Amino acid sequence: MNFTTFLIAIVTFLSIPEMVFAQNINLNSGLVLYLPFNGNLLDSSGHDINGMSSGVSFVEDLLGNPGHACYFDGYDDFIDLGYSPLLKRYKSDFSLNVWLNLEDYSRSAGYIILSNRGNDTPFTGSAPSIEGYGNSTNTWGRPVLTVKGLGFSSWVFAEESLDLERWYMVTITFNFNQGQYNVGQVYVNCKLSNINQQMDDIIDPGATPTYIGYEPEITAPIEYHYKGRMDELRLYDRVLNQEEVEALYFQMKPIDLGLGADLISKCMDFPLTLSARMALIAIYGIMGVYTLL
């Protein structure tokens, strides 16, 4: 047994309890929509909620695969998912998980990620989005879940803003509690990052269609159109927990500490949790530094 294999064996042994727990994670449980954007808009959740393109194109994803992410031009590109009761998000838990790469910040209140809102007063439904320059908080680039609207909004914001031209995984969850204490949470790169949690109820949006990167109501300006790349969009009818969010993150993006793609790939080949992966990468890093002395 060589030294590298020995170290991997040690970390794996120490992580057995975590590995057993991780193996119980089922990322298909409660999945109602999954768009991997692998050159098409087909739903891989099994519910056949396929998207209809309005101008979107397919570009390189965060792993460098050509044609495996969607690009929105910020002007008239969007995806129409039509109406489905599964996408309604009313009086129920839900989670949205998606990879985003912003090309610019909106000059208005923000960019829409996934809209299921009507233009009643106040708005019905909900709209996960990214803050723009024109919002009332004088901040931009923060992921946000908005319930209601037109002066009646209830929000939950991330604490951090997304930089331009950089991939982030954004996870937004809503825990419906019969209107008594609904809880919204926002994760950025699998780290819980929200400022406030308590949210109002979602008003029934009726048979409102769902759109990606766009909101068609007359009150929504053109600047609401998303501008940038988007990949791996998932919608659940339940609240994802921390371990599940981490699992989704490491499916696509291993920790990069400048140690080299081959080394990181070795660390990601094992079914370890976040802490175990970081320990293994740290050991490899120490080994790399030692060889340079």
PDB file of C-alpha atoms in Angstrom:
ATOM      1  CA  MET A   1       0.000   0.000   0.000  1.00  0.00           C
ATOM      2  CA  ASN A   2       1.517   3.365  -1.017  1.00  0.00           C
ATOM      3  CA  PHE A   3       1.387   6.471   1.160  1.00  0.00           C
ATOM      4  CA  THR A   4      -1.456   8.117  -0.766  1.00  0.00           C
ATOM      5  CA  THR A   5      -3.674   5.048  -0.469  1.00  0.00           C
ATOM      6  CA  PHE A   6      -2.833   4.828   3.231  1.00  0.00           C
ATOM      7  CA  LEU A   7      -3.933   8.425   3.861  1.00  0.00           C
ATOM      8  CA  ILE A   8      -7.161   7.914   1.948  1.00  0.00           C
ATOM      9  CA  ALA A   9      -7.848   4.794   4.001  1.00  0.00           C
ATOM     10  CA  ILE A  10      -7.357   6.736   7.259  1.00  0.00           C
ATOM     11  CA  VAL A  11      -9.710   9.555   6.284  1.00  0.00           C
ATOM     12  CA  THR A  12     -12.267   7.091   4.956  1.00  0.00           C
ATOM     13  CA  PHE A  13     -12.164   5.060   8.190  1.00  0.00           C
ATOM     14  CA  LEU A  14     -12.639   8.178  10.309  1.00  0.00           C
ATOM     15  CA  SER A  15     -15.576   9.185   8.116  1.00  0.00           C
ATOM     16  CA  ILE A  16     -17.532   5.914   8.273  1.00  0.00           C
ATOM     17  CA  PRO A  17     -20.381   7.343  10.413  1.00  0.00           C
ATOM     18  CA  GLU A  18     -20.713  10.326   8.059  1.00  0.00           C
ATOM     19  CA  MET A  19     -20.515   8.088   4.989  1.00  0.00           C
ATOM     20  CA  VAL A  20     -23.361   5.916   6.260  1.00  0.00           C
ATOM     21  CA  PHE A  21     -25.478   9.021   6.767  1.00  0.00           C
ATOM     22  CA  ALA A  22     -24.498  10.417   3.361  1.00  0.00           C
ATOM     23  CA  GLN A  23     -25.557   7.200   1.653  1.00  0.00           C
ATOM     24  CA  ASN A  24     -29.085   7.776   2.997  1.00  0.00           C
ATOM     25  CA  ILE A  25     -29.382  11.046   1.072  1.00  0.00           C
ATOM     26  CA  ASN A  26     -31.820  10.730  -1.805  1.00  0.00           C
ATOM     27  CA  LEU A  27     -31.608  13.766  -4.055  1.00  0.00           C
ATOM     28  CA  ASN A  28     -34.488  12.468  -6.173  1.00  0.00           C
ATOM     29  CA  SER A  29     -36.936  12.484  -3.268  1.00  0.00           C
ATOM     30  CA  GLY A  30     -39.518  15.211  -3.802  1.00  0.00           C
ATOM     31  CA  LEU A  31     -37.941  16.293  -7.088  1.00  0.00           C
ATOM     32  CA  VAL A  32     -40.662  17.814  -9.293  1.00  0.00           C
ATOM     33  CA  LEU A  33     -38.473  19.511 -11.926  1.00  0.00           C
ATOM     34  CA  TYR A  34     -34.893  18.897 -13.051  1.00  0.00           C
ATOM     35  CA  LEU A  35     -33.422  20.694 -16.045  1.00  0.00           C
ATOM     36  CA  PRO A  36     -29.751  19.711 -16.556  1.00  0.00           C
ATOM     37  CA  PHE A  37     -29.655  21.880 -19.729  1.00  0.00           C
ATOM     38  CA  ASN A  38     -27.627  19.273 -21.609  1.00  0.00           C
ATOM     39  CA  GLY A  39     -28.277  20.810 -25.006  1.00  0.00           C
ATOM     40  CA  ASN A  40     -32.053  20.732 -24.507  1.00  0.00           C
ATOM     41  CA  LEU A  41     -34.845  21.783 -22.129  1.00  0.00           C
ATOM     42  CA  LEU A  42     -36.073  18.301 -21.258  1.00  0.00           C
ATOM     43  CA  ASP A  43     -37.174  17.600 -17.701  1.00  0.00           C
ATOM     44  CA  SER A  44     -35.217  14.720 -16.141  1.00  0.00           C
ATOM     45  CA  SER A  45     -37.360  14.482 -12.991  1.00  0.00           C
ATOM     46  CA  GLY A  46     -39.791  12.029 -14.580  1.00  0.00           C
ATOM     47  CA  HIS A  47     -42.668  14.541 -14.646  1.00  0.00           C
ATOM     48  CA  ASP A  48     -42.093  15.659 -18.256  1.00  0.00           C
ATOM     49  CA  ILE A  49     -42.387  19.374 -17.514  1.00  0.00           C
ATOM     50  CA  ASN A  50     -40.286  20.272 -20.524  1.00  0.00           C
ATOM     51  CA  GLY A  51     -39.386  23.870 -21.262  1.00  0.00           C
ATOM     52  CA  MET A  52     -40.068  25.881 -24.385  1.00  0.00           C
ATOM     53  CA  SER A  53     -37.233  28.172 -25.444  1.00  0.00           C
ATOM     54  CA  SER A  54     -37.644  31.799 -26.349  1.00  0.00           C
ATOM     55  CA  GLY A  55     -34.192  32.769 -27.587  1.00  0.00           C
ATOM     56  CA  VAL A  56     -32.006  30.979 -25.024  1.00  0.00           C
ATOM     57  CA  SER A  57     -28.836  29.352 -26.316  1.00  0.00           C
ATOM     58  CA  PHE A  58     -26.615  26.570 -25.010  1.00  0.00           C
ATOM     59  CA  VAL A  59     -23.083  27.399 -23.911  1.00  0.00           C
ATOM     60  CA  GLU A  60     -20.203  26.032 -21.834  1.00  0.00           C
ATOM     61  CA  ASP A  61     -21.060  24.939 -18.290  1.00  0.00           C
ATOM     62  CA  LEU A  62     -18.983  25.334 -15.121  1.00  0.00           C
ATOM     63  CA  LEU A  63     -17.101  22.105 -15.885  1.00  0.00           C
ATOM     64  CA  GLY A  64     -16.135  23.323 -19.349  1.00  0.00           C
ATOM     65  CA  ASN A  65     -18.584  21.086 -21.244  1.00  0.00           C
ATOM     66  CA  PRO A  66     -19.795  22.873 -24.393  1.00  0.00           C
ATOM     67  CA  GLY A  67     -23.555  23.176 -24.851  1.00  0.00           C
ATOM     68  CA  HIS A  68     -24.391  22.110 -21.287  1.00  0.00           C
ATOM     69  CA  ALA A  69     -25.655  25.380 -19.781  1.00  0.00           C
ATOM     70  CA  CYS A  70     -28.257  27.946 -20.852  1.00  0.00           C
ATOM     71  CA  TYR A  71     -27.443  31.530 -21.770  1.00  0.00           C
ATOM     72  CA  PHE A  72     -29.963  34.369 -21.374  1.00  0.00           C
ATOM     73  CA  ASP A  73     -29.247  37.703 -23.091  1.00  0.00           C
ATOM     74  CA  GLY A  74     -31.041  39.912 -20.544  1.00  0.00           C
ATOM     75  CA  TYR A  75     -33.337  41.327 -23.205  1.00  0.00           C
ATOM     76  CA  ASP A  76     -35.890  38.840 -24.514  1.00  0.00           C
ATOM     77  CA  ASP A  77     -34.593  35.352 -23.690  1.00  0.00           C
ATOM     78  CA  PHE A  78     -36.582  33.107 -21.365  1.00  0.00           C
ATOM     79  CA  ILE A  79     -37.901  29.581 -20.853  1.00  0.00           C
ATOM     80  CA  ASP A  80     -41.631  28.887 -20.668  1.00  0.00           C
ATOM     81  CA  LEU A  81     -42.580  25.890 -18.513  1.00  0.00           C
ATOM     82  CA  GLY A  82     -46.318  26.405 -18.978  1.00  0.00           C
ATOM     83  CA  TYR A  83     -48.773  25.663 -16.183  1.00  0.00           C
ATOM     84  CA  SER A  84     -48.368  22.630 -13.950  1.00  0.00           C
ATOM     85  CA  PRO A  85     -49.834  22.127 -10.461  1.00  0.00           C
ATOM     86  CA  LEU A  86     -46.460  20.669  -9.465  1.00  0.00           C
ATOM     87  CA  LEU A  87     -44.803  24.049 -10.024  1.00  0.00           C
ATOM     88  CA  LYS A  88     -47.434  26.098  -8.203  1.00  0.00           C
ATOM     89  CA  ARG A  89     -45.613  26.402  -4.854  1.00  0.00           C
ATOM     90  CA  TYR A  90     -48.669  27.337  -2.786  1.00  0.00           C
ATOM     91  CA  LYS A  91     -49.323  26.222   0.814  1.00  0.00           C
ATOM     92  CA  SER A  92     -46.432  23.796   0.616  1.00  0.00           C
ATOM     93  CA  ASP A  93     -42.729  23.441   1.241  1.00  0.00           C
ATOM     94  CA  PHE A  94     -40.352  23.852  -1.680  1.00  0.00           C
ATOM     95  CA  SER A  95     -36.670  24.192  -2.550  1.00  0.00           C
ATOM     96  CA  LEU A  96     -34.999  25.652  -5.624  1.00  0.00           C
ATOM     97  CA  ASN A  97     -31.416  24.680  -6.446  1.00  0.00           C
ATOM     98  CA  VAL A  98     -29.600  26.187  -9.436  1.00  0.00           C
ATOM     99  CA  TRP A  99     -26.139  27.163 -10.698  1.00  0.00           C
ATOM    100  CA  LEU A 100     -25.823  30.800 -11.829  1.00  0.00           C
ATOM    101  CA  ASN A 101     -23.156  32.844 -13.611  1.00  0.00           C
ATOM    102  CA  LEU A 102     -24.193  36.505 -13.886  1.00  0.00           C
ATOM    103  CA  GLU A 103     -22.979  38.614 -16.794  1.00  0.00           C
ATOM    104  CA  ASP A 104     -24.336  41.868 -15.349  1.00  0.00           C
ATOM    105  CA  TYR A 105     -26.609  43.169 -12.590  1.00  0.00           C
ATOM    106  CA  SER A 106     -30.111  44.296 -13.435  1.00  0.00           C
ATOM    107  CA  ARG A 107     -30.677  48.044 -13.764  1.00  0.00           C
ATOM    108  CA  SER A 108     -34.068  47.496 -12.167  1.00  0.00           C
ATOM    109  CA  ALA A 109     -35.113  45.662  -8.977  1.00  0.00           C
ATOM    110  CA  GLY A 110     -33.546  42.403 -10.063  1.00  0.00           C
ATOM    111  CA  TYR A 111     -33.276  39.409 -12.362  1.00  0.00           C
ATOM    112  CA  ILE A 112     -35.924  36.716 -12.200  1.00  0.00           C
ATOM    113  CA  ILE A 113     -34.670  33.151 -11.761  1.00  0.00           C
ATOM    114  CA  LEU A 114     -37.998  31.288 -11.581  1.00  0.00           C
ATOM    115  CA  SER A 115     -41.302  33.155 -11.684  1.00  0.00           C
ATOM    116  CA  ASN A 116     -44.716  31.826 -10.736  1.00  0.00           C
ATOM    117  CA  ARG A 117     -46.462  35.131  -9.983  1.00  0.00           C
ATOM    118  CA  GLY A 118     -49.634  36.805 -11.149  1.00  0.00           C
ATOM    119  CA  ASN A 119     -50.030  40.603 -11.382  1.00  0.00           C
ATOM    120  CA  ASP A 120     -52.787  40.898  -8.789  1.00  0.00           C
ATOM    121  CA  THR A 121     -52.376  43.442  -5.979  1.00  0.00           C
ATOM    122  CA  PRO A 122     -50.412  42.229  -4.113  1.00  0.00           C
ATOM    123  CA  PHE A 123     -48.723  39.733  -6.421  1.00  0.00           C
ATOM    124  CA  THR A 124     -49.708  36.119  -6.054  1.00  0.00           C
ATOM    125  CA  GLY A 125     -47.169  33.308  -6.084  1.00  0.00           C
ATOM    126  CA  SER A 126     -43.418  33.634  -5.553  1.00  0.00           C
ATOM    127  CA  ALA A 127     -40.287  34.650  -7.450  1.00  0.00           C
ATOM    128  CA  PRO A 128     -36.707  33.686  -6.566  1.00  0.00           C
ATOM    129  CA  SER A 129     -34.462  36.350  -8.092  1.00  0.00           C
ATOM    130  CA  ILE A 130     -31.160  38.267  -7.926  1.00  0.00           C
ATOM    131  CA  GLU A 131     -31.186  41.856  -6.615  1.00  0.00           C
ATOM    132  CA  GLY A 132     -30.467  44.622  -9.112  1.00  0.00           C
ATOM    133  CA  TYR A 133     -29.272  48.211  -8.920  1.00  0.00           C
ATOM    134  CA  GLY A 134     -32.798  49.587  -8.690  1.00  0.00           C
ATOM    135  CA  ASN A 135     -34.020  47.803  -5.561  1.00  0.00           C
ATOM    136  CA  SER A 136     -34.875  49.655  -2.355  1.00  0.00           C
ATOM    137  CA  THR A 137     -32.063  48.140  -0.257  1.00  0.00           C
ATOM    138  CA  ASN A 138     -29.200  49.849  -2.170  1.00  0.00           C
ATOM    139  CA  THR A 139     -27.491  46.496  -2.630  1.00  0.00           C
ATOM    140  CA  TRP A 140     -27.244  44.277  -5.686  1.00  0.00           C
ATOM    141  CA  GLY A 141     -26.295  40.770  -6.624  1.00  0.00           C
ATOM    142  CA  ARG A 142     -27.859  39.080  -3.596  1.00  0.00           C
ATOM    143  CA  PRO A 143     -30.113  36.035  -4.149  1.00  0.00           C
ATOM    144  CA  VAL A 144     -33.587  36.663  -2.760  1.00  0.00           C
ATOM    145  CA  LEU A 145     -36.949  34.918  -2.459  1.00  0.00           C
ATOM    146  CA  THR A 146     -39.884  37.300  -2.875  1.00  0.00           C
ATOM    147  CA  VAL A 147     -43.439  36.526  -1.808  1.00  0.00           C
ATOM    148  CA  LYS A 148     -46.176  38.967  -2.841  1.00  0.00           C
ATOM    149  CA  GLY A 149     -45.076  42.297  -4.340  1.00  0.00           C
ATOM    150  CA  LEU A 150     -46.193  45.846  -5.275  1.00  0.00           C
ATOM    151  CA  GLY A 151     -45.483  47.252  -1.819  1.00  0.00           C
ATOM    152  CA  PHE A 152     -46.660  44.141   0.014  1.00  0.00           C
ATOM    153  CA  SER A 153     -43.526  42.070  -0.474  1.00  0.00           C
ATOM    154  CA  SER A 154     -42.086  39.616   2.011  1.00  0.00           C
ATOM    155  CA  TRP A 155     -38.426  38.772   1.356  1.00  0.00           C
ATOM    156  CA  VAL A 156     -35.588  36.593   2.479  1.00  0.00           C
ATOM    157  CA  PHE A 157     -32.131  37.734   1.295  1.00  0.00           C
ATOM    158  CA  ALA A 158     -28.695  36.189   1.187  1.00  0.00           C
ATOM    159  CA  GLU A 159     -26.058  38.090   3.134  1.00  0.00           C
ATOM    160  CA  GLU A 160     -23.566  38.035   0.281  1.00  0.00           C
ATOM    161  CA  SER A 161     -23.692  39.236  -3.288  1.00  0.00           C
ATOM    162  CA  LEU A 162     -22.744  37.155  -6.312  1.00  0.00           C
ATOM    163  CA  ASP A 163     -19.739  38.403  -8.264  1.00  0.00           C
ATOM    164  CA  LEU A 164     -20.034  38.723 -12.020  1.00  0.00           C
ATOM    165  CA  GLU A 165     -18.599  36.097 -14.372  1.00  0.00           C
ATOM    166  CA  ARG A 166     -18.332  33.493 -11.610  1.00  0.00           C
ATOM    167  CA  TRP A 167     -20.310  30.319 -11.023  1.00  0.00           C
ATOM    168  CA  TYR A 168     -22.345  29.998  -7.802  1.00  0.00           C
ATOM    169  CA  MET A 169     -24.781  27.397  -6.588  1.00  0.00           C
ATOM    170  CA  VAL A 170     -27.843  29.085  -5.093  1.00  0.00           C
ATOM    171  CA  THR A 171     -30.346  27.160  -2.989  1.00  0.00           C
ATOM    172  CA  ILE A 172     -33.578  28.755  -1.766  1.00  0.00           C
ATOM    173  CA  THR A 173     -35.979  26.932   0.559  1.00  0.00           C
ATOM    174  CA  PHE A 174     -39.441  27.772   1.884  1.00  0.00           C
ATOM    175  CA  ASN A 175     -40.920  25.939   4.856  1.00  0.00           C
ATOM    176  CA  PHE A 176     -44.711  26.415   4.994  1.00  0.00           C
ATOM    177  CA  ASN A 177     -46.012  26.387   8.539  1.00  0.00           C
ATOM    178  CA  GLN A 178     -49.728  27.069   8.099  1.00  0.00           C
ATOM    179  CA  GLY A 179     -49.041  30.781   7.934  1.00  0.00           C
ATOM    180  CA  GLN A 180     -47.886  30.969  11.545  1.00  0.00           C
ATOM    181  CA  TYR A 181     -44.137  31.118  10.973  1.00  0.00           C
ATOM    182  CA  ASN A 182     -43.131  30.361   7.418  1.00  0.00           C
ATOM    183  CA  VAL A 183     -39.345  30.095   7.128  1.00  0.00           C
ATOM    184  CA  GLY A 184     -37.274  31.062   4.096  1.00  0.00           C
ATOM    185  CA  GLN A 185     -33.595  30.232   3.761  1.00  0.00           C
ATOM    186  CA  VAL A 186     -30.934  31.051   1.164  1.00  0.00           C
ATOM    187  CA  TYR A 187     -27.695  29.125   0.645  1.00  0.00           C
ATOM    188  CA  VAL A 188     -24.765  30.264  -1.522  1.00  0.00           C
ATOM    189  CA  ASN A 189     -22.290  27.525  -2.465  1.00  0.00           C
ATOM    190  CA  CYS A 190     -23.878  25.262   0.183  1.00  0.00           C
ATOM    191  CA  LYS A 191     -23.375  27.849   2.955  1.00  0.00           C
ATOM    192  CA  LEU A 192     -26.463  29.177   4.742  1.00  0.00           C
ATOM    193  CA  SER A 193     -26.405  32.899   3.974  1.00  0.00           C
ATOM    194  CA  ASN A 194     -29.743  34.517   4.734  1.00  0.00           C
ATOM    195  CA  ILE A 195     -30.442  37.620   6.825  1.00  0.00           C
ATOM    196  CA  ASN A 196     -34.062  37.155   7.846  1.00  0.00           C
ATOM    197  CA  GLN A 197     -36.147  33.999   7.892  1.00  0.00           C
ATOM    198  CA  GLN A 198     -39.806  34.661   8.718  1.00  0.00           C
ATOM    199  CA  MET A 199     -42.001  35.118   5.653  1.00  0.00           C
ATOM    200  CA  ASP A 200     -45.632  35.790   4.791  1.00  0.00           C
ATOM    201  CA  ASP A 201     -47.879  33.254   3.134  1.00  0.00           C
ATOM    202  CA  ILE A 202     -47.754  32.715  -0.608  1.00  0.00           C
ATOM    203  CA  ILE A 203     -51.019  33.821  -2.210  1.00  0.00           C
ATOM    204  CA  ASP A 204     -52.564  31.283  -4.572  1.00  0.00           C
ATOM    205  CA  PRO A 205     -51.248  32.062  -8.093  1.00  0.00           C
ATOM    206  CA  GLY A 206     -54.034  30.072  -9.721  1.00  0.00           C
ATOM    207  CA  ALA A 207     -53.197  28.701 -13.163  1.00  0.00           C
ATOM    208  CA  THR A 208     -50.253  31.071 -13.662  1.00  0.00           C
ATOM    209  CA  PRO A 209     -47.516  29.668 -15.946  1.00  0.00           C
ATOM    210  CA  THR A 210     -43.965  29.315 -14.654  1.00  0.00           C
ATOM    211  CA  TYR A 211     -41.057  31.022 -16.404  1.00  0.00           C
ATOM    212  CA  ILE A 212     -37.282  30.832 -16.072  1.00  0.00           C
ATOM    213  CA  GLY A 213     -35.317  34.070 -16.454  1.00  0.00           C
ATOM    214  CA  TYR A 214     -38.391  36.229 -17.028  1.00  0.00           C
ATOM    215  CA  GLU A 215     -41.619  37.604 -15.619  1.00  0.00           C
ATOM    216  CA  PRO A 216     -44.277  38.571 -18.179  1.00  0.00           C
ATOM    217  CA  GLU A 217     -46.545  40.803 -16.083  1.00  0.00           C
ATOM    218  CA  ILE A 218     -46.965  44.368 -17.312  1.00  0.00           C
ATOM    219  CA  THR A 219     -45.495  45.661 -14.049  1.00  0.00           C
ATOM    220  CA  ALA A 220     -42.215  43.826 -14.702  1.00  0.00           C
ATOM    221  CA  PRO A 221     -39.769  45.923 -16.806  1.00  0.00           C
ATOM    222  CA  ILE A 222     -37.437  44.447 -19.389  1.00  0.00           C
ATOM    223  CA  GLU A 223     -34.611  44.646 -16.856  1.00  0.00           C
ATOM    224  CA  TYR A 224     -36.184  41.729 -14.985  1.00  0.00           C
ATOM    225  CA  HIS A 225     -34.883  39.465 -17.761  1.00  0.00           C
ATOM    226  CA  TYR A 226     -31.987  37.364 -16.490  1.00  0.00           C
ATOM    227  CA  LYS A 227     -28.591  38.016 -18.097  1.00  0.00           C
ATOM    228  CA  GLY A 228     -25.954  35.320 -17.877  1.00  0.00           C
ATOM    229  CA  ARG A 229     -25.588  31.566 -17.744  1.00  0.00           C
ATOM    230  CA  MET A 230     -27.719  29.107 -15.802  1.00  0.00           C
ATOM    231  CA  ASP A 231     -27.298  25.371 -15.206  1.00  0.00           C
ATOM    232  CA  GLU A 232     -28.614  22.375 -13.266  1.00  0.00           C
ATOM    233  CA  LEU A 233     -31.983  23.759 -12.149  1.00  0.00           C
ATOM    234  CA  ARG A 234     -33.886  21.627  -9.662  1.00  0.00           C
ATOM    235  CA  LEU A 235     -37.216  22.252  -7.907  1.00  0.00           C
ATOM    236  CA  TYR A 236     -38.365  20.154  -4.950  1.00  0.00           C
ATOM    237  CA  ASP A 237     -41.686  19.954  -3.110  1.00  0.00           C
ATOM    238  CA  ARG A 238     -39.862  19.781   0.225  1.00  0.00           C
ATOM    239  CA  VAL A 239     -37.176  21.615   2.195  1.00  0.00           C
ATOM    240  CA  LEU A 240     -33.621  20.456   1.521  1.00  0.00           C
ATOM    241  CA  ASN A 241     -31.376  20.141   4.571  1.00  0.00           C
ATOM    242  CA  GLN A 242     -27.732  21.186   4.902  1.00  0.00           C
ATOM    243  CA  GLU A 243     -26.328  17.748   4.023  1.00  0.00           C
ATOM    244  CA  GLU A 244     -28.451  17.546   0.874  1.00  0.00           C
ATOM    245  CA  VAL A 245     -27.391  21.022  -0.225  1.00  0.00           C
ATOM    246  CA  GLU A 246     -23.742  20.023   0.270  1.00  0.00           C
ATOM    247  CA  ALA A 247     -24.305  16.840  -1.738  1.00  0.00           C
ATOM    248  CA  LEU A 248     -25.723  18.844  -4.644  1.00  0.00           C
ATOM    249  CA  TYR A 249     -22.784  21.230  -4.515  1.00  0.00           C
ATOM    250  CA  PHE A 250     -20.120  18.534  -4.620  1.00  0.00           C
ATOM    251  CA  GLN A 251     -21.812  16.753  -7.491  1.00  0.00           C
ATOM    252  CA  MET A 252     -20.736  19.681  -9.657  1.00  0.00           C
ATOM    253  CA  LYS A 253     -18.056  21.726  -7.902  1.00  0.00           C
ATOM    254  CA  PRO A 254     -15.225  20.243  -5.803  1.00  0.00           C
ATOM    255  CA  ILE A 255     -13.339  22.509  -3.444  1.00  0.00           C
ATOM    256  CA  ASP A 256     -10.510  24.211  -5.333  1.00  0.00           C
ATOM    257  CA  LEU A 257      -7.571  25.262  -3.167  1.00  0.00           C
ATOM    258  CA  GLY A 258      -5.186  25.614  -6.091  1.00  0.00           C
ATOM    259  CA  LEU A 259      -3.928  22.073  -5.618  1.00  0.00           C
ATOM    260  CA  GLY A 260      -4.580  20.913  -9.168  1.00  0.00           C
ATOM    261  CA  ALA A 261      -7.505  19.303 -10.949  1.00  0.00           C
ATOM    262  CA  ASP A 262      -6.116  15.757 -10.786  1.00  0.00           C
ATOM    263  CA  LEU A 263      -5.567  15.963  -7.046  1.00  0.00           C
ATOM    264  CA  ILE A 264      -9.001  17.454  -6.400  1.00  0.00           C
ATOM    265  CA  SER A 265     -10.564  14.770  -8.580  1.00  0.00           C
ATOM    266  CA  LYS A 266      -9.014  12.078  -6.405  1.00  0.00           C
ATOM    267  CA  CYS A 267     -10.504  13.668  -3.306  1.00  0.00           C
ATOM    268  CA  MET A 268     -13.943  13.890  -4.916  1.00  0.00           C
ATOM    269  CA  ASP A 269     -14.051  10.260  -6.002  1.00  0.00           C
ATOM    270  CA  PHE A 270     -14.929   9.117  -2.477  1.00  0.00           C
ATOM    271  CA  PRO A 271     -18.429   9.305  -0.915  1.00  0.00           C
ATOM    272  CA  LEU A 272     -17.308  11.558   1.932  1.00  0.00           C
ATOM    273  CA  THR A 273     -19.057  14.499   3.532  1.00  0.00           C
ATOM    274  CA  LEU A 274     -17.801  18.070   3.440  1.00  0.00           C
ATOM    275  CA  SER A 275     -15.577  17.832   6.526  1.00  0.00           C
ATOM    276  CA  ALA A 276     -13.978  14.583   5.349  1.00  0.00           C
ATOM    277  CA  ARG A 277     -13.316  15.941   1.858  1.00  0.00           C
ATOM    278  CA  MET A 278     -11.681  19.047   3.277  1.00  0.00           C
ATOM    279  CA  ALA A 279      -9.488  16.917   5.557  1.00  0.00           C
ATOM    280  CA  LEU A 280      -8.379  14.768   2.637  1.00  0.00           C
ATOM    281  CA  ILE A 281      -7.610  17.793   0.471  1.00  0.00           C
ATOM    282  CA  ALA A 282      -5.662  19.363   3.343  1.00  0.00           C
ATOM    283  CA  ILE A 283      -3.547  16.213   3.679  1.00  0.00           C
ATOM    284  CA  TYR A 284      -2.815  16.257  -0.052  1.00  0.00           C
ATOM    285  CA  GLY A 285      -1.937  19.937   0.221  1.00  0.00           C
ATOM    286  CA  ILE A 286       0.536  19.289   3.035  1.00  0.00           C
ATOM    287  CA  MET A 287       2.067  16.484   0.996  1.00  0.00           C
ATOM    288  CA  GLY A 288       2.436  18.848  -1.955  1.00  0.00           C
ATOM    289  CA  VAL A 289       4.122  21.521   0.129  1.00  0.00           C
ATOM    290  CA  TYR A 290       6.424  18.925   1.710  1.00  0.00           C
ATOM    291  CA  THR A 291       7.647  17.760  -1.675  1.00  0.00           C
ATOM    292  CA  LEU A 292       8.655  21.323  -2.530  1.00  0.00           C
ATOM    293  CA  LEU A 293      10.865  21.752   0.564  1.00  0.00           C
TER     294      LEU A 293
END
